[in-house]
Coordinates of C-alpha atoms and ligand atoms in Angstrom, one line a residue:
L27 CA -23.5 20.1 0.8
A28 CA -19.7 20.4 1.0
E29 CA -19.9 19.4 4.7
V30 CA -22.1 16.5 3.9
E31 CA -19.7 15.4 1.3
D32 CA -16.8 15.7 3.7
L33 CA -18.5 13.5 6.2
S34 CA -19.3 10.9 3.5
R35 CA -15.5 10.8 2.6
V36 CA -14.7 10.4 6.3
I37 CA -17.0 7.3 6.2
Y38 CA -14.9 6.0 3.2
L39 CA -11.7 6.6 5.1
L40 CA -13.0 4.7 8.2
D41 CA -14.1 1.9 5.9
W42 CA -10.7 1.9 4.0
D43 CA -8.9 1.8 7.3
Q44 CA -11.1 -1.1 8.5
Q45 CA -10.2 -3.1 5.5
V46 CA -6.6 -2.2 5.1
L47 CA -5.0 -1.3 8.5
M48 CA -7.3 -1.8 11.4
P49 CA -6.5 -4.7 13.8
R50 CA -9.4 -7.0 14.0
G51 CA -10.0 -6.0 17.6
G52 CA -11.0 -2.5 16.5
G53 CA -14.2 -3.8 14.8
T54 CA -16.7 -3.1 17.6
V55 CA -15.7 0.5 18.2
R56 CA -15.3 1.1 14.5
A57 CA -18.9 0.1 13.8
E58 CA -20.0 2.7 16.4
Q59 CA -17.8 5.3 14.8
L60 CA -19.2 4.6 11.4
A61 CA -22.8 4.8 12.7
T62 CA -22.1 8.1 14.3
V63 CA -20.6 9.8 11.3
Q64 CA -23.3 8.3 9.1
K65 CA -25.9 9.7 11.4
L66 CA -24.4 13.2 11.3
A67 CA -24.1 13.1 7.5
H68 CA -27.7 11.9 7.1
E69 CA -29.2 14.5 9.6
L70 CA -27.3 17.3 7.9
F71 CA -28.5 16.3 4.5
I72 CA -32.2 15.5 5.0
D73 CA -32.7 18.9 6.8
D74 CA -35.8 20.8 5.9
E75 CA -33.6 23.7 5.0
I76 CA -32.1 21.8 2.1
G77 CA -35.5 21.0 0.8
R78 CA -36.5 24.7 1.1
L79 CA -33.4 25.8 -0.8
L80 CA -34.0 23.3 -3.5
D81 CA -37.5 24.7 -4.0
E82 CA -36.1 28.2 -4.0
L83 CA -33.5 27.3 -6.7
R84 CA -36.0 25.7 -9.1
P85 CA -36.5 28.8 -11.3
Y86 CA -32.7 29.3 -11.4
E87 CA -32.2 25.6 -12.4
E88 CA -34.8 26.0 -15.1
S89 CA -33.0 29.0 -16.5
L90 CA -29.8 27.1 -17.1
P91 CA -28.8 24.5 -19.7
F92 CA -29.5 20.9 -18.5
E93 CA -25.8 20.0 -18.7
S94 CA -24.5 23.0 -16.8
D95 CA -22.7 22.3 -13.5
D96 CA -25.2 24.3 -11.4
A97 CA -28.4 22.8 -13.0
S98 CA -26.9 19.4 -12.6
L99 CA -25.9 20.1 -9.0
I100 CA -29.5 21.2 -8.1
R101 CA -31.1 18.3 -10.0
V102 CA -28.9 15.5 -8.6
T103 CA -29.1 16.9 -5.1
R104 CA -32.9 17.0 -5.3
R105 CA -32.9 13.3 -6.5
D106 CA -30.6 12.4 -3.6
W107 CA -32.6 14.4 -1.1
E108 CA -35.8 12.8 -2.1
K109 CA -34.2 9.3 -1.8
Q110 CA -32.6 9.9 1.6
R111 CA -35.3 12.1 3.2
P112 CA -37.8 9.2 3.8
V113 CA -35.2 7.1 5.6
P114 CA -35.1 7.7 9.4
T115 CA -31.7 8.7 10.6
D116 CA -31.7 5.9 13.2
L117 CA -32.2 3.3 10.4
S118 CA -29.5 4.9 8.3
A119 CA -27.1 4.7 11.3
E120 CA -28.2 1.1 12.1
M121 CA -27.5 0.1 8.5
A122 CA -24.0 1.6 8.6
K123 CA -23.3 -0.2 11.9
A124 CA -24.7 -3.6 10.7
G125 CA -22.6 -3.3 7.5
S126 CA -19.4 -2.7 9.4
E127 CA -20.1 -5.6 11.9
G128 CA -21.3 -7.8 9.1
M129 CA -18.1 -7.4 7.1
A130 CA -16.0 -8.4 10.1
A131 CA -18.3 -11.4 10.7
W132 CA -18.1 -12.4 7.0
A133 CA -14.3 -12.2 6.9
A134 CA -14.1 -14.7 9.8
A135 CA -16.9 -17.0 8.4
R136 CA -15.3 -17.0 5.0
E137 CA -11.9 -17.9 6.4
A138 CA -13.5 -20.8 8.4
G139 CA -15.8 -21.8 5.5
D140 CA -18.6 -21.6 8.1
F141 CA -21.9 -20.4 6.5
G142 CA -23.8 -21.0 9.8
A143 CA -21.6 -18.3 11.4
F144 CA -22.5 -15.8 8.7
R145 CA -26.2 -16.6 8.4
P146 CA -27.5 -14.4 11.3
W147 CA -25.8 -11.4 9.6
L148 CA -27.4 -12.2 6.4
D149 CA -30.8 -12.4 8.2
R150 CA -30.0 -9.0 9.7
T151 CA -29.1 -7.5 6.4
L152 CA -32.4 -8.7 4.9
E153 CA -34.4 -7.4 7.8
L154 CA -32.8 -4.0 7.5
K155 CA -33.4 -4.0 3.7
H156 CA -37.1 -4.7 4.3
R157 CA -37.3 -1.8 6.7
Y158 CA -35.5 0.4 4.2
I159 CA -37.8 -0.6 1.3
A160 CA -40.8 0.2 3.5
C161 CA -39.7 3.8 3.7
F162 CA -40.6 4.4 0.0
E163 CA -43.7 4.3 -2.2
P164 CA -44.1 0.7 -3.4
A165 CA -42.2 0.0 -6.6
E166 CA -43.2 -2.5 -9.3
E167 CA -40.7 -4.9 -7.6
S168 CA -39.1 -4.3 -4.2
Y169 CA -35.8 -5.0 -5.7
D170 CA -36.1 -1.8 -7.8
I171 CA -35.6 0.3 -4.7
L172 CA -32.3 -1.4 -3.9
L173 CA -31.2 -1.3 -7.5
D174 CA -31.9 2.4 -7.7
D175 CA -29.3 3.1 -5.0
Y176 CA -26.6 2.0 -7.5
E177 CA -28.3 2.6 -10.8
P178 CA -30.6 5.6 -10.5
G179 CA -33.8 5.1 -12.6
L180 CA -33.0 1.6 -13.8
T181 CA -35.6 -1.2 -13.1
T182 CA -35.4 -4.9 -12.4
T183 CA -37.4 -5.6 -15.5
E184 CA -34.8 -3.7 -17.7
V185 CA -31.9 -5.6 -16.1
R186 CA -33.7 -8.9 -16.6
A187 CA -34.2 -8.3 -20.3
V188 CA -30.5 -7.6 -20.7
F189 CA -29.5 -10.6 -18.7
D190 CA -31.9 -12.9 -20.5
R191 CA -30.2 -11.9 -23.8
L192 CA -26.8 -12.5 -22.3
R193 CA -27.7 -15.9 -21.0
E194 CA -29.0 -17.0 -24.4
V195 CA -25.6 -16.3 -26.0
I196 CA -23.2 -17.0 -23.1
V197 CA -24.3 -20.4 -22.0
P198 CA -23.7 -22.1 -25.4
L199 CA -20.5 -20.1 -25.8
V200 CA -19.2 -21.5 -22.5
D201 CA -20.1 -25.0 -23.6
A202 CA -18.2 -24.5 -26.9
V203 CA -15.0 -23.0 -25.5
A204 CA -14.6 -23.9 -21.8
T205 CA -11.6 -26.1 -21.0
D206 CA -10.1 -27.7 -18.0
E207 CA -6.7 -27.7 -19.4
A208 CA -4.5 -25.5 -17.3
A209 CA -1.3 -23.9 -18.5
R210 CA 1.3 -25.2 -16.1
F211 CA 3.2 -22.0 -16.1
M212 CA 0.2 -20.1 -14.7
A213 CA 0.9 -21.7 -11.3
G214 CA 4.0 -19.5 -10.9
P215 CA 6.1 -18.9 -8.9
F216 CA 5.1 -15.2 -9.0
P217 CA 6.7 -13.6 -5.9
S218 CA 4.5 -10.9 -4.4
Q219 CA 7.1 -8.2 -4.5
A220 CA 7.7 -8.7 -8.3
Q221 CA 3.9 -8.8 -8.8
R222 CA 3.6 -5.5 -7.1
A223 CA 6.4 -3.9 -9.0
L224 CA 5.0 -5.2 -12.3
S225 CA 1.4 -4.1 -11.5
L226 CA 2.7 -0.6 -10.8
E227 CA 4.4 -0.5 -14.2
A228 CA 1.0 -1.1 -15.9
L229 CA -0.9 1.2 -13.6
K230 CA 1.6 4.1 -14.1
A231 CA 1.3 3.8 -17.9
F232 CA -2.5 3.9 -17.5
G233 CA -2.4 7.1 -15.4
F234 CA -1.7 6.2 -11.8
D235 CA 0.5 8.8 -10.3
E236 CA 2.1 8.6 -6.9
E237 CA 1.0 12.1 -5.9
S238 CA -2.6 11.0 -6.1
F239 CA -2.9 7.2 -5.8
R240 CA -1.9 4.5 -3.3
L241 CA -1.9 0.7 -3.7
D242 CA -2.4 -1.4 -0.5
L243 CA -3.4 -4.9 0.5
S244 CA -6.9 -6.0 1.6
V245 CA -8.9 -9.3 1.8
H246 CA -11.2 -8.1 -1.0
P247 CA -9.6 -5.7 -3.6
F248 CA -11.4 -2.4 -3.9
C249 CA -11.0 1.3 -4.8
T250 CA -12.1 4.2 -2.8
S251 CA -11.5 7.9 -3.3
L252 CA -11.2 10.5 -0.5
G253 CA -10.8 13.2 -3.1
I254 CA -9.9 13.7 -6.7
D255 CA -6.2 13.6 -5.7
D256 CA -6.5 10.9 -3.0
V257 CA -7.4 7.7 -4.7
R258 CA -6.9 4.4 -2.8
L259 CA -6.6 1.1 -4.6
T260 CA -6.1 -2.3 -2.9
T261 CA -5.1 -5.7 -4.1
R262 CA -4.3 -9.1 -2.7
F263 CA -1.5 -11.4 -3.8
E264 CA -2.4 -15.0 -4.5
E265 CA -0.6 -17.9 -6.2
G266 CA -1.5 -16.9 -9.7
L267 CA -1.3 -13.6 -11.5
E268 CA -4.8 -12.4 -10.5
S269 CA -3.4 -9.5 -8.6
L270 CA -2.1 -7.9 -11.8
F271 CA -5.5 -8.0 -13.3
S272 CA -7.4 -6.9 -10.2
S273 CA -4.9 -4.0 -9.8
M274 CA -5.7 -2.9 -13.4
H275 CA -9.4 -3.3 -12.6
E276 CA -9.2 -1.1 -9.4
C277 CA -7.0 1.4 -11.3
G278 CA -9.9 1.8 -13.9
H279 CA -12.2 2.8 -11.0
G280 CA -9.4 5.1 -9.7
L281 CA -8.9 6.9 -13.0
Y282 CA -12.6 7.6 -13.2
E283 CA -12.6 9.2 -9.7
H284 CA -9.3 11.0 -10.4
G285 CA -10.7 12.4 -13.7
V286 CA -13.8 14.2 -12.2
A287 CA -13.6 17.9 -12.9
P288 CA -12.0 19.8 -9.9
A289 CA -15.0 22.2 -9.9
L290 CA -17.2 19.3 -8.8
E291 CA -15.1 18.4 -5.7
R292 CA -16.9 18.5 -2.4
T293 CA -20.3 18.5 -4.1
P294 CA -22.7 15.5 -4.5
L295 CA -21.4 15.5 -8.2
G296 CA -17.8 14.7 -7.3
T297 CA -17.8 11.0 -8.0
G298 CA -18.6 8.4 -10.7
A299 CA -22.2 8.6 -12.2
S300 CA -23.4 5.1 -11.3
M301 CA -21.9 1.7 -10.3
S302 CA -22.4 0.3 -13.9
L303 CA -20.5 3.2 -15.4
H304 CA -17.9 2.8 -12.8
E305 CA -17.6 -0.9 -13.5
S306 CA -17.5 -0.2 -17.3
Q307 CA -14.2 1.6 -16.6
S308 CA -12.6 -1.0 -14.4
R309 CA -13.5 -3.7 -16.8
L310 CA -12.4 -1.7 -19.8
W311 CA -8.9 -1.2 -18.3
E312 CA -8.7 -4.7 -16.9
N313 CA -10.1 -6.7 -19.8
V314 CA -10.7 -4.8 -23.0
I315 CA -7.2 -3.3 -22.8
G316 CA -5.5 -5.4 -20.1
R317 CA -6.2 -8.8 -21.6
S318 CA -5.8 -7.8 -25.3
L319 CA -3.0 -8.9 -27.6
P320 CA -1.9 -5.3 -28.3
F321 CA -1.4 -4.7 -24.6
W322 CA 0.6 -7.9 -24.2
R323 CA 2.8 -7.2 -27.2
W324 CA 4.0 -4.2 -25.1
F325 CA 3.9 -5.7 -21.6
W326 CA 5.1 -9.2 -22.3
P327 CA 8.9 -8.6 -22.2
M328 CA 8.6 -6.8 -18.8
T329 CA 6.4 -9.7 -17.4
Q330 CA 8.7 -12.4 -18.6
A331 CA 11.7 -10.5 -17.1
A332 CA 9.8 -10.2 -13.8
F333 CA 9.1 -14.0 -13.5
P334 CA 12.0 -15.7 -15.4
E335 CA 11.4 -19.0 -13.5
A336 CA 7.8 -19.4 -14.4
L337 CA 7.7 -17.7 -17.8
G338 CA 11.2 -17.9 -19.2
G339 CA 10.3 -20.6 -21.7
V340 CA 6.8 -19.4 -22.6
T341 CA 5.8 -17.5 -25.8
L342 CA 3.6 -14.4 -25.9
E343 CA 0.9 -16.4 -27.7
E344 CA 0.9 -19.2 -25.1
F345 CA 0.7 -16.6 -22.3
H346 CA -2.1 -14.6 -24.0
R347 CA -4.1 -17.8 -24.6
A348 CA -3.6 -18.8 -20.9
I349 CA -4.9 -15.5 -19.5
N350 CA -8.0 -15.7 -21.7
R351 CA -8.8 -19.3 -21.0
V352 CA -12.5 -19.9 -20.5
R353 CA -12.9 -22.1 -17.5
R354 CA -15.9 -23.2 -15.3
S355 CA -14.4 -21.6 -12.2
Y356 CA -16.0 -20.9 -8.8
I357 CA -14.8 -17.5 -8.0
R358 CA -16.4 -14.5 -9.6
V359 CA -13.4 -12.1 -9.3
A360 CA -11.0 -14.7 -10.8
S361 CA -13.4 -15.8 -13.6
D362 CA -12.9 -15.2 -17.3
E363 CA -14.8 -12.7 -19.4
V364 CA -17.2 -15.2 -20.8
T365 CA -18.4 -17.0 -17.7
Y366 CA -18.3 -13.8 -15.6
G367 CA -21.8 -12.8 -16.6
L368 CA -23.2 -16.1 -15.4
H369 CA -21.7 -15.5 -12.0
I370 CA -23.7 -12.3 -11.8
I371 CA -26.9 -13.7 -13.2
L372 CA -26.7 -16.3 -10.3
R373 CA -26.4 -13.6 -7.7
F374 CA -29.1 -11.4 -9.3
E375 CA -31.6 -14.2 -9.1
L376 CA -30.7 -15.4 -5.6
E377 CA -30.8 -11.8 -4.2
Q378 CA -34.4 -11.4 -5.5
E379 CA -35.4 -14.7 -4.0
L380 CA -33.9 -13.9 -0.7
L381 CA -35.5 -10.5 -0.6
S382 CA -39.0 -11.9 -1.5
G383 CA -38.6 -14.7 1.1
R384 CA -39.0 -17.4 -1.6
L385 CA -35.6 -18.5 -0.5
A386 CA -34.8 -18.9 3.2
T387 CA -31.3 -17.9 4.2
G388 CA -30.7 -21.4 5.7
D389 CA -31.2 -22.8 2.2
L390 CA -28.8 -20.4 0.5
P391 CA -25.8 -22.7 0.2
E392 CA -27.9 -25.5 -1.4
A393 CA -29.7 -23.1 -3.7
W394 CA -26.3 -21.5 -4.7
N395 CA -24.7 -24.8 -5.5
A396 CA -27.6 -26.1 -7.5
R397 CA -28.0 -22.9 -9.5
F398 CA -24.3 -22.7 -10.0
E399 CA -24.1 -26.2 -11.5
E400 CA -27.1 -25.5 -13.7
L401 CA -25.6 -22.2 -15.1
I402 CA -21.9 -22.9 -15.1
G403 CA -21.9 -26.6 -15.3
T404 CA -19.7 -27.8 -12.4
P405 CA -20.4 -28.6 -8.7
V406 CA -19.2 -26.3 -6.0
P407 CA -16.9 -28.1 -3.5
D408 CA -17.5 -25.8 -0.4
D409 CA -19.1 -22.5 0.7
R410 CA -15.8 -20.7 0.9
V411 CA -15.7 -20.8 -2.9
G412 CA -19.5 -20.7 -3.0
C413 CA -21.9 -18.4 -1.3
L414 CA -19.3 -17.0 1.1
Q415 CA -16.9 -15.7 -1.5
D416 CA -18.2 -12.1 -1.8
I417 CA -18.2 -9.3 0.8
H418 CA -21.2 -7.5 -0.6
W419 CA -24.2 -9.0 1.3
S420 CA -22.2 -8.7 4.6
G421 CA -21.9 -5.0 4.1
G422 CA -25.5 -4.5 3.2
A423 CA -24.9 -4.1 -0.6
L424 CA -27.9 -5.9 -2.0
G425 CA -28.8 -4.9 -5.5
Y426 CA -25.2 -4.1 -6.3
F427 CA -24.2 -7.2 -8.3
P428 CA -26.1 -6.4 -11.5
S429 CA -23.9 -3.3 -11.9
Y430 CA -20.9 -5.5 -12.5
Q431 CA -22.3 -7.2 -15.6
L432 CA -24.0 -4.0 -16.8
G433 CA -20.6 -2.5 -16.6
N434 CA -19.2 -5.1 -18.9
V435 CA -22.0 -4.5 -21.4
V436 CA -21.6 -0.7 -21.2
S437 CA -17.8 -0.9 -21.5
L438 CA -18.1 -2.2 -25.0
Q439 CA -20.7 0.4 -26.0
I440 CA -18.1 3.0 -24.9
W441 CA -15.1 1.2 -26.4
E442 CA -16.7 1.1 -29.8
K443 CA -16.8 4.9 -29.6
V444 CA -13.2 5.1 -28.5
R445 CA -12.2 3.0 -31.6
E446 CA -14.2 5.3 -33.9
A447 CA -12.4 8.4 -32.4
L448 CA -8.9 6.7 -32.3
P449 CA -8.6 4.5 -35.3
D450 CA -5.0 3.6 -34.4
V451 CA -5.8 2.7 -30.8
D452 CA -4.3 -0.8 -31.1
E453 CA -1.0 0.6 -32.4
Q454 CA -0.9 3.1 -29.5
I455 CA -1.5 0.3 -26.9
E456 CA 1.2 -1.8 -28.5
R457 CA 3.6 1.0 -27.9
G458 CA 2.5 1.2 -24.2
S459 CA 0.9 4.6 -25.0
F460 CA -2.5 5.1 -23.2
G461 CA -2.6 8.9 -23.0
D462 CA -5.1 9.3 -25.9
V463 CA -7.5 6.7 -24.6
H464 CA -7.3 8.1 -21.1
E465 CA -7.8 11.6 -22.4
W466 CA -10.9 10.6 -24.5
L467 CA -12.5 8.9 -21.5
R468 CA -11.7 11.8 -19.2
E469 CA -13.1 14.3 -21.6
N470 CA -16.2 12.3 -22.5
L471 CA -17.0 10.6 -19.3
Y472 CA -14.9 11.1 -16.2
R473 CA -15.0 14.8 -15.9
H474 CA -18.8 14.9 -15.7
G475 CA -18.8 13.1 -12.4
R476 CA -22.4 12.4 -11.3
K477 CA -24.0 15.1 -13.6
F478 CA -25.7 12.5 -15.8
T479 CA -27.4 9.1 -15.0
T480 CA -26.3 6.0 -16.9
A481 CA -29.1 6.4 -19.3
E482 CA -28.3 10.1 -19.9
T483 CA -24.6 9.3 -20.3
L484 CA -25.2 6.6 -22.9
E485 CA -27.7 8.8 -24.7
R486 CA -25.0 11.5 -25.0
L487 CA -22.2 9.1 -25.8
V488 CA -23.7 6.4 -28.1
G489 CA -27.3 7.6 -28.7
T490 CA -29.0 4.5 -27.2
G491 CA -29.8 2.9 -23.8
I492 CA -28.0 -0.2 -22.4
D493 CA -27.4 -2.5 -25.4
P494 CA -25.9 -5.9 -24.9
E495 CA -25.0 -6.4 -28.6
P496 CA -21.6 -4.7 -28.8
Y497 CA -20.5 -6.8 -25.8
L498 CA -21.8 -10.0 -27.3
R499 CA -20.1 -9.2 -30.6
Y500 CA -16.9 -8.6 -28.7
L501 CA -17.2 -12.0 -26.8
Q502 CA -17.9 -13.8 -30.1
A503 CA -15.0 -12.2 -31.9
K504 CA -12.5 -12.7 -29.1
F505 CA -13.5 -16.1 -27.8
G506 CA -15.6 -17.7 -30.5
S507 CA -12.7 -17.3 -32.9
T508 CA -10.2 -19.1 -30.6
V509 CA -12.4 -22.2 -31.1
A510 CA -12.3 -21.8 -34.9
A511 CA -8.5 -21.4 -34.8
Ligands
ZN603 ZN1 -15.0 -3.0 -9.8

């Protein structure tokens, strides 16, 4: 299992390199390299011998407490083995190759705003997904099988129920608070070098240490971890201050990976439990902390000093309002906390329609634009800021988007627990002190790695399943009140 894990981290490294350092010309051979390593990892893992050992270990597993490292290792490995075993190695390698080639094609198509150039890759992704789904026993909905890759055990029906509730509250909230008024100072200038230095100040206070983390540039910001002490974050510098927030976001992912107990390294347990729990951590550090007033009471003097030209005459209150402005924007990653959920609901619905064939890929831009206007209330000017904006479909990640919004929901379930445990958390944040928050999260969540599913984790932490109400209370309190004021 350690060797399988090593190979999977080699895949992460090849992917990180492709997105950060590789010259574009390397794309063709890189896709082959990724397919080869994926093939080796898959063959090694689905071997009959692993199945035999898992059977042999069953009595040992049953003799141990559920939460012990060994019982968890056997249980989670069995779940992974049963999920990967039915997938032919050739298909697994083909998906890795298509993902790598698709990402390169997407980057060029996005740059050119040319959906037609990307469409054949989307068709290929869908064709591969159908072959992948056909490897398993039929589920209630085909989409369940894709969702399960990111959220073990969660069903489309459950996600739909959460999203329906969110939609009910968020659509009227956006109508009530969205504004087109832009704060002039948010246009900068924010020189890249100063942005990088400032981002690192925040990240280091959160727990980014240079022995174990890096921050590089890529087209689409992401975080990957090659080991507990080798965590790679990326960002991109644009005209506004998005980079600061996206760096805090990726740092949240990185802290989770860095916080996994060393005993779990080089095992299938040595990473975050699910994509929604992962995203709960990135969003917690980016938004719940990083866009809060206590955080900015601490961070504002440094920010103002970093950008005297843009922010010299601006007050803390004006700035805090500007970074929490609710706006009908096109880009998911740059959208505010209120509209964000609607961006995800849009993708969740379109993915299901593409998968079922109810929506033809050629009709995607039109369907995207119509649905966007219906949900978010503004027309999309072009595909670059429409259906071409995200990397996910090009890399084969269908069924991934719901995790983002579930992460927002879960982040507030967890944050309510942090508040109970640390009643003076706001005062700590105002002092720029994040050690207690980080330690609470490490102790209660990060160190467990993949030992527990999302449902098991929430049961242990808050005693319920995924519950949208704490998140909706938070949105109402933070954004509803700005209207009243
Ligand atoms: Zn994220």
